[in-house]
C-alpha positions as semicolon CSV with decimal commas, in nm:
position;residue;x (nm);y (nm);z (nm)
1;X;6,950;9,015;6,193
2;X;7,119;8,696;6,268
3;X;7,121;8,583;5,919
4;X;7,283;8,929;5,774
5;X;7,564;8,929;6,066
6;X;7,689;8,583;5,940
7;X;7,674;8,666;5,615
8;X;7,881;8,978;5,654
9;X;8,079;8,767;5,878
10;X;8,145;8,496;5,563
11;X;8,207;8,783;5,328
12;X;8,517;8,952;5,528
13;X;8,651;8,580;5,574
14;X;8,612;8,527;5,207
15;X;8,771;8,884;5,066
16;X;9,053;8,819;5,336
17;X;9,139;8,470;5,200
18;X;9,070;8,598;4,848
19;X;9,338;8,877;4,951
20;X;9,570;8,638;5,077
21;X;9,582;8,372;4,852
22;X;9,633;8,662;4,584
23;X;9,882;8,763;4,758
24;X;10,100;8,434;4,736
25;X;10,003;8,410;4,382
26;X;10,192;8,767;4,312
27;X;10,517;8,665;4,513
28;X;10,526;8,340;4,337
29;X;10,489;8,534;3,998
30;X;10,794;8,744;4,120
31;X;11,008;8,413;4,216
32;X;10,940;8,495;4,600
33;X;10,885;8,243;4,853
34;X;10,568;8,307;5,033
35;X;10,604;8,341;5,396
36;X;10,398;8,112;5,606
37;X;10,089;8,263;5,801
38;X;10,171;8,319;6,134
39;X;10,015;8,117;6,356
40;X;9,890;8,150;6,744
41;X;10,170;7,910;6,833
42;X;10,406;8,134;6,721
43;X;10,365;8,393;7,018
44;X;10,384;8,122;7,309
45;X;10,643;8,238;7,541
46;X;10,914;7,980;7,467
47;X;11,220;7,833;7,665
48;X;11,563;7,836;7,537
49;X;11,840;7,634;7,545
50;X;12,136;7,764;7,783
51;X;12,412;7,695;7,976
52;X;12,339;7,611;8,339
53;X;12,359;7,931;8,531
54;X;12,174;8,140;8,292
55;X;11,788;8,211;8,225
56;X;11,594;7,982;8,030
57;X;11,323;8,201;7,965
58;X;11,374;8,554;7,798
59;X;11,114;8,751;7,748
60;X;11,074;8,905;7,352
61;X;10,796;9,100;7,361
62;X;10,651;9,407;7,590
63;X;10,362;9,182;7,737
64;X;10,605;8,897;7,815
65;X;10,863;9,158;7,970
66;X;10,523;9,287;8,180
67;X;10,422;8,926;8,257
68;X;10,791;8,821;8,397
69;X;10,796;9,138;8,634
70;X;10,476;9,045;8,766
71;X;10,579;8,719;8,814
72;X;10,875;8,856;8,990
73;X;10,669;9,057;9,227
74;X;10,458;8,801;9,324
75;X;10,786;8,613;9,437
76;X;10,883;8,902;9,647
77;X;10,560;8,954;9,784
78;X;10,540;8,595;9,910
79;X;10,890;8,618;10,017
80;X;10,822;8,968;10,258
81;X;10,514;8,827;10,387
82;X;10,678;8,487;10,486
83;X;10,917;8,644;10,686
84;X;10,755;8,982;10,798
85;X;10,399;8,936;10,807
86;X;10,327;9,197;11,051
87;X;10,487;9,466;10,758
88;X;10,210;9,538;10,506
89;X;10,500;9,674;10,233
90;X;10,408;9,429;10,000
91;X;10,234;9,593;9,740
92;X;10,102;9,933;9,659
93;X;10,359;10,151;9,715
94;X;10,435;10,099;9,310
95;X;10,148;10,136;9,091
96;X;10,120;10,018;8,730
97;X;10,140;10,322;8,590
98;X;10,475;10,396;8,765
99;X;10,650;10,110;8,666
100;X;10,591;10,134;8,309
101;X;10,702;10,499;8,366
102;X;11,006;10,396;8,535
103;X;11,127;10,126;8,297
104;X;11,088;10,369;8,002
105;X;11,308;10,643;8,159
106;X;11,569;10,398;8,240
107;X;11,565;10,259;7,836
108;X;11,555;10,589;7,673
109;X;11,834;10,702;7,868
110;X;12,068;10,426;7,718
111;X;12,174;10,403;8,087
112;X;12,373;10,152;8,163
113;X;12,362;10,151;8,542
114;X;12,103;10,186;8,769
115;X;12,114;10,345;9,148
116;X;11,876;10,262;9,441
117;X;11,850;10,428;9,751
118;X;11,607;10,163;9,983
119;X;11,521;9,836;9,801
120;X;11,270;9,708;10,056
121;X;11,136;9,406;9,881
122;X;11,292;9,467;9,549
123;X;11,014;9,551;9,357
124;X;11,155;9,867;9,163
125;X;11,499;9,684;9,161
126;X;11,368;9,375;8,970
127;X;11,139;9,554;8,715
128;X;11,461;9,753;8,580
129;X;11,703;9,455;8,575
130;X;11,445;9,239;8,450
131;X;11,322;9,487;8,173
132;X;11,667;9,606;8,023
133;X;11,920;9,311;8,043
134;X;12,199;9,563;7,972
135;X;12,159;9,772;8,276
136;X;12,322;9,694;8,618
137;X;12,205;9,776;8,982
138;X;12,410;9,939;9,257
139;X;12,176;9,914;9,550
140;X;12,188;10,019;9,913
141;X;11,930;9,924;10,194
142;X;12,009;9,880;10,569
143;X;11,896;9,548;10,550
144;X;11,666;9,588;10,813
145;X;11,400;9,353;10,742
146;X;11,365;8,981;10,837
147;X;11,290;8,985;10,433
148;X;11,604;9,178;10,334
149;X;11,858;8,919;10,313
150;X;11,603;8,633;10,157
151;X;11,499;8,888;9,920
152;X;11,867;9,031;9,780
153;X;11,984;8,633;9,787
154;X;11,668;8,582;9,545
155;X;11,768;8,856;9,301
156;X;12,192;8,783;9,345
157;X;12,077;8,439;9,236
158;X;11,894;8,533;8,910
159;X;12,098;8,826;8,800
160;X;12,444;8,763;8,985
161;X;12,689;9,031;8,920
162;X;12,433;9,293;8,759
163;X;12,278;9,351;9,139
164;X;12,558;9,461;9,372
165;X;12,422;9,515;9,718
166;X;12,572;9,761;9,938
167;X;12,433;9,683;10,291
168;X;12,433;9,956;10,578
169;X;12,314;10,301;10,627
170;X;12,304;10,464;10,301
171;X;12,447;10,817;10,469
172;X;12,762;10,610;10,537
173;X;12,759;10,362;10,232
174;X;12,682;10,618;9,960
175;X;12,952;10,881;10,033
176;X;13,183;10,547;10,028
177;X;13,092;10,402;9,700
178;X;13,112;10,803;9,545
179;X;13,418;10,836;9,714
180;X;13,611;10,466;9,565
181;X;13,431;10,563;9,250
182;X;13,635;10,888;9,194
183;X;13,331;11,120;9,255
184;X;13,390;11,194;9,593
185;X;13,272;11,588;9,568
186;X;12,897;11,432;9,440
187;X;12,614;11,449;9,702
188;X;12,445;11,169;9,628
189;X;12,068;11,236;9,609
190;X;11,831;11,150;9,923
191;X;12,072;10,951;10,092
192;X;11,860;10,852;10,381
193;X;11,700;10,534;10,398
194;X;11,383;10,699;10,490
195;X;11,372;10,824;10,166
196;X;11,392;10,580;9,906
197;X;11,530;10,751;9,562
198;X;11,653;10,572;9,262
199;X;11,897;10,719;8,948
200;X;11,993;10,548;8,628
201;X;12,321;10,654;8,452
């Protein structure tokens, strides 16, 4: 049984280099330059070169994009627990599942802004602006937290002007922003910071 696996094994390697090195003999025939097999080092996350300020790492593929969010949250969950132990907020509240949900909604819209209503740790907040570098967060949290601040001076830091903070009661900060936004007559949806809603536009 051994014996037949290998061989089988030996044949596919042998039609696919067979296939392969026909294939470079047909472009060369045509005057084409074959294009190099990819290799594994090829899909190694990579670090660019950039001014200071700016990201070194971007991530280029959907695993990468995963990866870096869950890097992100891992950040944020240290950061709660360091300064709130006694809140057990760090994870579970956003399942897999939900995220992935999330982040599509927000890049099939085309939106170009995203709302939150409550950013406890930042989870939701980070997975959006770290997903779809073309979308910018207006968020608003009472700040209540011994993690609040530490947490919105970690994402100010990595995505600066794209995460504007509004600290305070949201039934008092929302009807603000609406209101020096020119949509004053909006009702902006669960504006209660015991109800943590998000909206992308």
């Amino acid at each position: 049984k051994c014996k037949a696996q290998c061989a089988r094994v030996r044949s596919v390697w042998v039609s696919v280099c067979v296939y392969m090195s026909d294939g470079v003999a047909r472009a060369r025939r045509r005057g084409a330059r074959a294009r190099p097999l990819r290799l594994a080092e090829d899909f190694v996350p990579r670090l660019e070169q950039v001014r200071l300020g700016l990201p070194r790492f971007a991530p280029r593929t959907e695993a990468e994009t995963m990866a870096a969010i869950y890097t992100w949250w891992n950040i944020l969950d240290a950061e709660m627990y360091d300064h709130d132990a006694k809140y057990k907020y760090q994870t579970g509240y956003l399942r897999e599942m939900q995220l992935k949900r999330m982040v599509q909604l927000v890049r099939e819209t085309g939106a170009r802004r995203y709302c939150e209503i409550g950013m406890n740790g930042g989870h939701s907040v980070a997975a959006v602006l770290q997903s779809t570098p073309n979308v910018s967060a207006t968020v608003f949290d009472m700040m209540a937290f011994n993690y609040s601040w530490p947490v919105a001076g970690l994402l100010h830091a990595q995505y600066g002007r794209r995460f504007k903070l509004h600290p305070g009661n949201s039934r008092a900060t929302v009807p603000r922003w609406l209101h020096a936004n020119g949509m004053g007559g909006a009702k902006a949806p669960g504006a209660a910071d015991k109800a943590p809603s998000a909206a992308a536009s």
